[in-house]
Amino acid sequence: MRKRRLAACLAVPLAVAMLATACGGGDSGAPRDTVTVEWGEPENPLVPGNTTEANGSNVMDALFAGLVKYSPDDSSVHNEMAESIQPSPDHRFYTIKIKPGWTFHDGSPVTAESFVKAWNYTAYGPNGQQGGSFFEQVKGYDELNPEEEGATPPTDELSGLKVVDPTTFTVELKAPLTIFPTMLGYGPFYPLPERFFADPEGFEQHPIGNGPFKFESRVPNESLTVSRYDGFQGAEKAKVPKVQFKVYDELDTAYEDLVSGNLDFVRQVPVSALAGDIWRTDLGDGAQEKPGLLTQNIAFPLYDQRFQNPDLRKAISMAIDRETITRQIFAGSRTPADGWVAPSVQGYVPNQCGEYCTYDPQKAKELLAKAGGFQGTLQIISNGDGGHSEWSEAVASSIRQTLGIDVRFTPTPTFSEFRRQASAREFSGMFRTGWIADYPSIESFLTQLYRTGASSNDYEYSNPEFDAALDRANAAPTIPEAERRYAAAERILAQDMPVIPLWSQPVQAGLSDRLADAKATPFRKLDLTSVTLKPQQP
């Protein structure tokens, strides 16, 4: 990396002023003490309860702190704002005490009511918050979300939430949920200040959190800047003054900016840099790799009648040569999937997908014939700004060559547009559903993706047997028993194949040589509080 960066600097020897910025680590508009991070436009306005995708979550985690936090090293769970989270013996009631003295960025105190009001707002159906279904286990959720379309809920508060005093509130669930404390570090469970409820639209333009960084400015489709919040009460405080999230349309462009010294962090390495481990040569000590809570999948729009037959879905899965694709496209850095959860998550059970995740051209053809074939063009749809083109083309080619049907990769320009189409149920072909766990639990790979009506069930899969299996897992008396039951639920997916598992992947992130320390997390994020800068040369 050092040689390529030096070359970029020497290319403009007369532009001394430009050298100070362009080779200092930010882009031409970023000061030297600002850390720059590769980013993409989020799907929704920056409100915690309405943010469940990766780009928005990266900013939410900088601006907010939750009741618990996940270690950037191994994703272990520890209390952040919570003083204690005390369950009842059956894990249906929780008493939560928060630490006193925390404030939002506007100076207002963070209280028990800050959590309760935020959770009520997110769960209230008419508010249309994407993270609403994370509260479906709280008593009263059904009243806030009547089944009849267009019906007005009789109340806007979850009956299972009670404020006891300024630092204590209780949660009553509809049924036991052993892993509930683990979930509480995820964005939809963050608190909100009174300023949000007074002016939601104003808040969207200038979000106010309680985290280690505060919002400073945003230029849509270009960048978003946050600055250190010196009043932050958490144990891990920000050490750099500012962080700028920079929007990139192409992952390769971001990587080139990193290598040339114009960017400080990329969340993933483009395919072009994986061959021959070029990225390790380019980045040296800035090449970071660790097990990730990540999977890559493609889904069927089950709201389209053409994809209703499970045999068709299984045929397509068995027509994909995962071994060859991961070896040729990703230089062996991906692991062919044998189920729907990442191997690095606690509770993983091998070979849950069975034969349906193996490459078997003959069996694939037999299943396609049994399903009555497929007429027309089969699309594979993905966003074009995330480095997905190469593997999408390879998957399309494998299916086409095996089954003899017309398969085409159809990119959408940006991630935000791709997510809009997914949420609007506008896809008429298979589409990418890469997944990063929301929290460190096998459950995070199942409930929000496959439970009926869940927030990220963009394909509208529904199986009462699967939902009941999740309920049994939720009610398990211990975490290990819950994991065993979640794995049992996962096996049901092999019957239906609503989503084709492709591969799991490690976190492969890149850091600039300006950074003295920085940790990529198992969730493929940069832990911004871990970032320090090397002393600047005079």
Tab-separated table of C-alpha atoms in Angstrom, residues 41-395:
chain	number	residue	atom	x	y	z
A	41	GLU	CA	-26.951	6.087	1.115
A	42	PRO	CA	-29.288	4.570	3.743
A	43	GLU	CA	-32.717	3.308	2.823
A	44	ASN	CA	-34.703	5.461	5.250
A	45	PRO	CA	-34.342	8.686	7.257
A	46	LEU	CA	-31.964	8.222	10.189
A	47	VAL	CA	-34.344	7.182	12.958
A	48	PRO	CA	-33.313	4.110	15.010
A	49	GLY	CA	-36.654	2.322	14.798
A	50	ASN	CA	-36.812	2.792	11.048
A	51	THR	CA	-33.263	1.647	10.291
A	52	THR	CA	-32.596	-2.066	9.813
A	53	GLU	CA	-30.111	-2.046	6.919
A	54	ALA	CA	-26.333	-1.824	7.002
A	55	ASN	CA	-25.668	1.742	5.812
A	56	GLY	CA	-28.114	3.382	8.164
A	57	SER	CA	-27.064	1.123	11.044
A	58	ASN	CA	-23.435	2.213	10.711
A	59	VAL	CA	-24.447	5.794	11.481
A	60	MET	CA	-26.994	4.817	14.149
A	61	ASP	CA	-24.284	2.977	16.081
A	62	ALA	CA	-22.144	6.115	16.079
A	63	LEU	CA	-24.956	8.391	17.232
A	64	PHE	CA	-26.654	6.122	19.770
A	65	ALA	CA	-25.856	3.806	22.658
A	66	GLY	CA	-28.134	0.972	23.713
A	67	LEU	CA	-28.780	-0.949	26.882
A	68	VAL	CA	-26.109	-3.476	25.919
A	69	LYS	CA	-23.140	-3.414	23.553
A	70	TYR	CA	-21.395	-6.090	21.514
A	71	SER	CA	-17.618	-6.524	21.714
A	72	PRO	CA	-15.844	-5.537	18.483
A	73	ASP	CA	-13.502	-8.491	19.019
A	74	ASP	CA	-15.834	-11.455	19.514
A	75	SER	CA	-19.358	-9.915	19.698
A	76	SER	CA	-19.766	-10.930	23.348
A	77	VAL	CA	-22.506	-8.983	25.133
A	78	HIS	CA	-22.019	-6.562	28.018
A	79	ASN	CA	-24.097	-3.810	29.580
A	80	GLU	CA	-23.765	-0.314	28.131
A	81	MET	CA	-26.532	1.994	29.385
A	82	ALA	CA	-28.097	-0.801	31.430
A	83	GLU	CA	-27.127	-1.033	35.090
A	84	SER	CA	-28.933	-4.370	35.224
A	85	ILE	CA	-31.410	-6.437	33.223
A	86	GLN	CA	-33.132	-8.789	35.620
A	87	PRO	CA	-35.344	-11.567	34.183
A	88	SER	CA	-38.124	-13.404	35.972
A	89	PRO	CA	-37.504	-17.150	36.400
A	90	ASP	CA	-39.540	-17.916	33.264
A	91	HIS	CA	-37.920	-15.113	31.172
A	92	ARG	CA	-41.245	-13.422	30.511
A	93	PHE	CA	-40.764	-10.353	32.715
A	94	TYR	CA	-37.692	-8.145	32.756
A	95	THR	CA	-36.797	-5.302	35.111
A	96	ILE	CA	-34.332	-2.917	33.484
A	97	LYS	CA	-32.382	-0.311	35.424
A	98	ILE	CA	-30.363	2.242	33.491
A	99	LYS	CA	-27.273	4.105	34.614
A	100	PRO	CA	-27.961	7.686	35.781
A	101	GLY	CA	-26.229	10.747	34.391
A	102	TRP	CA	-26.450	9.973	30.662
A	103	THR	CA	-27.590	12.743	28.343
A	104	PHE	CA	-28.606	13.128	24.737
A	105	HIS	CA	-26.545	15.386	22.523
A	106	ASP	CA	-28.933	18.289	23.206
A	107	GLY	CA	-28.187	18.007	26.941
A	108	SER	CA	-31.514	16.439	27.923
A	109	PRO	CA	-31.353	13.414	30.243
A	110	VAL	CA	-31.763	9.839	29.039
A	111	THR	CA	-34.414	8.282	31.260
A	112	ALA	CA	-36.460	5.117	31.445
A	113	GLU	CA	-39.207	7.024	29.663
A	114	SER	CA	-36.794	7.762	26.778
A	115	PHE	CA	-36.691	4.028	26.084
A	116	VAL	CA	-40.389	3.344	26.673
A	117	LYS	CA	-41.606	6.185	24.440
A	118	ALA	CA	-39.158	5.215	21.684
A	119	TRP	CA	-40.227	1.568	21.779
A	120	ASN	CA	-43.933	2.528	21.756
A	121	TYR	CA	-43.389	4.771	18.734
A	122	THR	CA	-41.515	2.067	16.826
A	123	ALA	CA	-44.061	-0.641	17.618
A	124	TYR	CA	-47.115	1.497	16.725
A	125	GLY	CA	-48.231	0.181	13.322
A	126	PRO	CA	-49.439	3.451	11.740
A	127	ASN	CA	-45.961	4.943	12.221
A	128	GLY	CA	-44.650	2.449	9.654
A	129	GLN	CA	-41.305	1.895	11.344
A	130	GLN	CA	-39.274	-0.867	9.724
A	131	GLY	CA	-38.073	-2.188	13.075
A	132	GLY	CA	-41.559	-2.457	14.533
A	133	SER	CA	-41.662	-6.232	14.438
A	134	PHE	CA	-38.737	-6.454	16.868
A	135	PHE	CA	-41.352	-5.654	19.532
A	136	GLU	CA	-43.829	-8.327	18.507
A	137	GLN	CA	-42.986	-10.325	21.618
A	138	VAL	CA	-43.913	-7.433	23.946
A	139	LYS	CA	-47.387	-7.616	25.468
A	140	GLY	CA	-49.754	-5.246	23.682
A	141	TYR	CA	-48.023	-5.389	20.287
A	142	ASP	CA	-51.086	-6.939	18.634
A	143	GLU	CA	-53.298	-4.043	19.789
A	144	LEU	CA	-50.894	-1.590	18.147
A	145	ASN	CA	-50.959	-3.599	14.918
A	146	PRO	CA	-54.531	-4.742	14.109
A	147	GLU	CA	-54.807	-7.351	11.393
A	148	GLU	CA	-57.560	-5.457	9.558
A	149	GLU	CA	-55.932	-3.250	6.940
A	150	GLY	CA	-56.367	0.454	7.654
A	151	ALA	CA	-57.827	-0.101	11.123
A	152	THR	CA	-56.885	2.438	13.793
A	153	PRO	CA	-55.274	0.824	16.848
A	154	PRO	CA	-57.197	1.371	20.105
A	155	THR	CA	-54.018	2.581	21.821
A	156	ASP	CA	-50.545	3.798	20.951
A	157	GLU	CA	-48.759	2.291	23.937
A	158	LEU	CA	-47.504	-1.227	24.568
A	159	SER	CA	-49.279	-2.536	27.668
A	160	GLY	CA	-46.188	-4.569	28.505
A	161	LEU	CA	-44.015	-1.502	29.160
A	162	LYS	CA	-44.138	0.317	32.510
A	163	VAL	CA	-41.971	3.169	33.777
A	164	VAL	CA	-41.223	2.564	37.463
A	165	ASP	CA	-39.007	5.586	38.137
A	166	PRO	CA	-36.626	7.770	36.073
A	167	THR	CA	-34.039	4.982	35.862
A	168	THR	CA	-36.210	1.855	35.941
A	169	PHE	CA	-38.756	0.285	33.615
A	170	THR	CA	-40.279	-3.151	33.255
A	171	VAL	CA	-41.056	-5.258	30.205
A	172	GLU	CA	-43.762	-7.900	30.103
A	173	LEU	CA	-43.576	-10.212	27.107
A	174	LYS	CA	-46.414	-12.224	25.566
A	175	ALA	CA	-44.384	-15.362	26.075
A	176	PRO	CA	-40.948	-16.229	27.459
A	177	LEU	CA	-37.965	-14.996	25.429
A	178	THR	CA	-34.658	-16.145	26.853
A	179	ILE	CA	-32.443	-14.217	24.438
A	180	PHE	CA	-34.240	-10.886	24.990
A	181	PRO	CA	-31.283	-9.176	26.760
A	182	THR	CA	-28.993	-10.063	23.844
A	183	MET	CA	-31.287	-8.221	21.429
A	184	LEU	CA	-31.183	-4.926	23.341
A	185	GLY	CA	-28.037	-3.558	21.698
A	186	TYR	CA	-29.678	-3.395	18.281
A	187	GLY	CA	-30.832	-0.084	16.784
A	188	PRO	CA	-34.635	-0.317	17.130
A	189	PHE	CA	-34.121	-0.621	20.919
A	190	TYR	CA	-32.227	2.673	21.213
A	191	PRO	CA	-33.832	5.531	23.231
A	192	LEU	CA	-35.133	8.760	21.711
A	193	PRO	CA	-35.089	12.319	23.098
A	194	GLU	CA	-38.179	14.496	23.525
A	195	ARG	CA	-37.033	16.578	20.545
A	196	PHE	CA	-37.923	13.646	18.297
A	197	PHE	CA	-41.538	13.468	19.450
A	198	ALA	CA	-41.925	17.257	19.171
A	199	ASP	CA	-40.618	17.392	15.595
A	200	PRO	CA	-39.990	14.015	13.888
A	201	GLU	CA	-39.256	15.577	10.498
A	202	GLY	CA	-36.774	18.013	11.998
A	203	PHE	CA	-35.115	15.128	13.832
A	204	GLU	CA	-34.674	13.236	10.581
A	205	GLN	CA	-32.675	16.180	9.246
A	206	HIS	CA	-30.592	16.493	12.406
A	207	PRO	CA	-30.715	13.298	14.518
A	208	ILE	CA	-29.907	13.600	18.229
A	209	GLY	CA	-28.591	10.535	20.003
A	210	ASN	CA	-26.847	9.542	23.205
A	211	GLY	CA	-23.821	7.849	21.613
A	212	PRO	CA	-20.111	8.622	21.375
A	213	PHE	CA	-20.547	10.814	18.280
A	214	LYS	CA	-23.063	13.546	17.462
A	215	PHE	CA	-24.482	14.516	14.093
A	216	GLU	CA	-22.785	17.450	12.412
A	217	SER	CA	-23.783	17.669	8.756
A	218	ARG	CA	-24.977	15.731	5.730
A	219	VAL	CA	-24.844	16.235	1.977
A	220	PRO	CA	-27.249	13.698	0.434
A	221	ASN	CA	-25.588	11.245	-1.948
A	222	GLU	CA	-22.175	12.584	-0.914
A	223	SER	CA	-21.305	12.379	2.767
A	224	LEU	CA	-22.383	12.528	6.404
A	225	THR	CA	-20.141	13.859	9.173
A	226	VAL	CA	-20.274	13.191	12.911
A	227	SER	CA	-18.103	14.684	15.645
A	228	ARG	CA	-17.033	13.433	19.057
A	229	TYR	CA	-19.561	13.935	21.883
A	230	ASP	CA	-17.530	14.876	24.941
A	231	GLY	CA	-20.484	14.314	27.263
A	232	PHE	CA	-20.688	10.614	26.395
A	233	GLN	CA	-20.908	8.501	29.552
A	234	GLY	CA	-19.994	5.110	28.107
A	235	ALA	CA	-16.781	3.294	28.943
A	236	GLU	CA	-15.443	3.412	25.377
A	237	LYS	CA	-15.236	7.063	24.346
A	238	ALA	CA	-14.430	8.438	20.919
A	239	LYS	CA	-10.773	9.333	20.435
A	240	VAL	CA	-10.873	11.049	17.041
A	241	PRO	CA	-12.560	14.448	16.589
A	242	LYS	CA	-14.610	13.635	13.502
A	243	VAL	CA	-15.671	10.853	11.199
A	244	GLN	CA	-16.973	11.376	7.686
A	245	PHE	CA	-19.057	8.677	6.014
A	246	LYS	CA	-18.463	8.972	2.263
A	247	VAL	CA	-20.940	7.690	-0.323
A	248	TYR	CA	-19.470	5.466	-3.037
A	249	ASP	CA	-21.292	4.064	-6.043
A	250	GLU	CA	-18.613	1.443	-6.660
A	251	LEU	CA	-16.703	-0.610	-4.114
A	252	ASP	CA	-13.689	-0.668	-6.422
A	253	THR	CA	-13.557	3.130	-6.379
A	254	ALA	CA	-13.598	3.167	-2.583
A	255	TYR	CA	-10.819	0.597	-2.492
A	256	GLU	CA	-8.686	2.630	-4.890
A	257	ASP	CA	-9.215	5.679	-2.695
A	258	LEU	CA	-8.063	3.649	0.299
A	259	VAL	CA	-4.959	2.429	-1.465
A	260	SER	CA	-4.095	5.906	-2.743
A	261	GLY	CA	-4.510	7.471	0.689
A	262	ASN	CA	-7.789	9.286	0.148
A	263	LEU	CA	-9.925	7.110	2.423
A	264	ASP	CA	-9.349	5.493	5.809
A	265	PHE	CA	-11.657	2.488	5.920
A	266	VAL	CA	-13.553	0.119	3.641
A	267	ARG	CA	-15.964	-2.450	5.100
A	268	GLN	CA	-15.195	-5.070	2.496
A	269	VAL	CA	-12.665	-5.795	-0.197
A	270	PRO	CA	-13.759	-5.837	-3.846
A	271	VAL	CA	-13.512	-9.037	-5.834
A	272	SER	CA	-10.822	-7.476	-8.015
A	273	ALA	CA	-8.452	-7.275	-5.024
A	274	LEU	CA	-9.050	-10.784	-3.695
A	275	ALA	CA	-7.313	-12.656	-6.514
A	276	GLY	CA	-3.807	-13.552	-5.483
A	277	ASP	CA	-4.388	-11.800	-2.162
A	278	ILE	CA	-3.641	-8.461	-3.816
A	279	TRP	CA	-5.395	-6.689	-0.968
A	280	ARG	CA	-2.944	-8.050	1.587
A	281	THR	CA	-0.030	-6.782	-0.510
A	282	ASP	CA	-1.725	-3.427	-1.052
A	283	LEU	CA	-2.720	-2.856	2.554
A	284	GLY	CA	-0.068	-4.590	4.611
A	285	ASP	CA	-0.965	-4.193	8.276
A	286	GLY	CA	-4.159	-2.457	7.188
A	287	ALA	CA	-5.633	-5.752	5.968
A	288	GLN	CA	-7.993	-7.039	8.650
A	289	GLU	CA	-9.787	-10.382	8.591
A	290	LYS	CA	-11.869	-12.117	11.229
A	291	PRO	CA	-14.874	-14.479	11.354
A	292	GLY	CA	-18.021	-12.631	10.385
A	293	LEU	CA	-21.688	-12.959	11.213
A	294	LEU	CA	-22.464	-12.686	7.505
A	295	THR	CA	-24.255	-14.749	4.901
A	296	GLN	CA	-24.986	-14.229	1.210
A	297	ASN	CA	-28.259	-15.546	-0.217
A	298	ILE	CA	-30.702	-15.062	-3.054
A	299	ALA	CA	-34.433	-15.053	-2.449
A	300	PHE	CA	-37.567	-15.757	-4.417
A	301	PRO	CA	-40.406	-13.234	-4.599
A	302	LEU	CA	-42.990	-15.613	-3.214
A	303	TYR	CA	-45.687	-13.037	-3.935
A	304	ASP	CA	-45.120	-13.907	-7.613
A	305	GLN	CA	-47.080	-17.017	-8.657
A	306	ARG	CA	-44.224	-18.242	-10.866
A	307	PHE	CA	-42.129	-19.032	-7.790
A	308	GLN	CA	-44.714	-20.864	-5.708
A	309	ASN	CA	-43.422	-24.384	-6.344
A	310	PRO	CA	-40.734	-25.518	-3.811
A	311	ASP	CA	-39.363	-28.002	-6.355
A	312	LEU	CA	-38.525	-25.136	-8.709
A	313	ARG	CA	-36.684	-23.338	-5.910
A	314	LYS	CA	-34.775	-26.488	-4.946
A	315	ALA	CA	-33.891	-27.148	-8.597
A	316	ILE	CA	-32.348	-23.694	-8.930
A	317	SER	CA	-30.413	-24.128	-5.682
A	318	MET	CA	-28.978	-27.459	-6.830
A	319	ALA	CA	-27.967	-25.875	-10.149
A	320	ILE	CA	-25.542	-23.480	-8.435
A	321	ASP	CA	-21.931	-24.655	-8.264
A	322	ARG	CA	-20.980	-22.927	-5.025
A	323	GLU	CA	-17.597	-24.608	-4.733
A	324	THR	CA	-16.375	-23.358	-8.107
A	325	ILE	CA	-17.843	-19.879	-7.739
A	326	THR	CA	-16.337	-19.263	-4.302
A	327	ARG	CA	-12.961	-20.537	-5.507
A	328	GLN	CA	-12.860	-18.628	-8.785
A	329	ILE	CA	-14.612	-15.387	-7.847
A	330	PHE	CA	-13.570	-14.994	-4.224
A	331	ALA	CA	-10.206	-16.774	-4.300
A	332	GLY	CA	-11.530	-19.268	-1.775
A	333	SER	CA	-12.293	-16.637	0.853
A	334	ARG	CA	-15.990	-17.607	1.045
A	335	THR	CA	-17.347	-20.861	2.472
A	336	PRO	CA	-20.121	-22.583	0.480
A	337	ALA	CA	-23.293	-22.528	2.544
A	338	ASP	CA	-24.793	-25.646	4.062
A	339	GLY	CA	-27.589	-23.814	5.874
A	340	TRP	CA	-29.113	-20.419	6.620
A	341	VAL	CA	-26.928	-19.228	9.510
A	342	ALA	CA	-23.254	-18.239	9.667
A	343	PRO	CA	-20.895	-20.967	10.929
A	344	SER	CA	-19.326	-18.525	13.384
A	345	VAL	CA	-22.522	-17.929	15.346
A	346	GLN	CA	-23.141	-19.805	18.566
A	347	GLY	CA	-25.629	-22.616	17.939
A	348	TYR	CA	-24.635	-23.303	14.337
A	349	VAL	CA	-25.402	-26.874	13.197
A	350	PRO	CA	-23.696	-28.144	10.005
A	351	ASN	CA	-25.538	-29.361	6.907
A	352	GLN	CA	-29.000	-28.019	7.723
A	353	CYS	CA	-29.740	-27.533	4.027
A	354	GLY	CA	-28.754	-31.101	3.152
A	355	GLU	CA	-28.677	-32.143	-0.482
A	356	TYR	CA	-30.481	-29.009	-1.632
A	357	CYS	CA	-27.332	-26.920	-1.138
A	358	THR	CA	-25.149	-29.292	-3.133
A	359	TYR	CA	-24.386	-28.949	-6.831
A	360	ASP	CA	-26.181	-31.847	-8.535
A	361	PRO	CA	-27.071	-31.091	-12.183
A	362	GLN	CA	-29.016	-34.305	-12.716
A	363	LYS	CA	-31.174	-33.913	-9.614
A	364	ALA	CA	-31.663	-30.234	-10.444
A	365	LYS	CA	-33.020	-31.109	-13.892
A	366	GLU	CA	-35.337	-33.739	-12.417
A	367	LEU	CA	-36.751	-31.252	-9.910
A	368	LEU	CA	-37.211	-28.612	-12.616
A	369	ALA	CA	-39.132	-31.120	-14.745
A	370	LYS	CA	-41.230	-32.115	-11.726
A	371	ALA	CA	-42.048	-28.442	-11.172
A	372	GLY	CA	-43.167	-28.055	-14.779
A	373	GLY	CA	-40.151	-26.050	-15.929
A	374	PHE	CA	-39.769	-22.285	-15.979
A	375	GLN	CA	-40.996	-20.041	-18.781
A	376	GLY	CA	-39.377	-16.767	-19.732
A	377	THR	CA	-36.307	-15.026	-18.368
A	378	LEU	CA	-35.176	-15.651	-14.802
A	379	GLN	CA	-33.647	-12.510	-13.296
A	380	ILE	CA	-31.075	-12.238	-10.513
A	381	ILE	CA	-31.415	-8.734	-9.107
A	382	SER	CA	-28.889	-6.938	-6.901
A	383	ASN	CA	-27.674	-3.445	-6.198
A	384	GLY	CA	-24.874	-2.404	-8.502
A	385	ASP	CA	-22.894	-0.425	-5.922
A	386	GLY	CA	-21.857	-3.191	-3.547
A	387	GLY	CA	-19.443	-5.380	-5.490
A	388	HIS	CA	-22.020	-8.046	-6.340
A	389	SER	CA	-21.815	-8.082	-10.130
A	390	GLU	CA	-19.168	-10.774	-10.587
A	391	TRP	CA	-20.727	-13.419	-8.403
A	392	SER	CA	-24.245	-12.621	-9.608
A	393	GLU	CA	-23.109	-13.197	-13.194
A	394	ALA	CA	-21.436	-16.453	-12.141
A	395	VAL	CA	-24.555	-17.722	-10.362
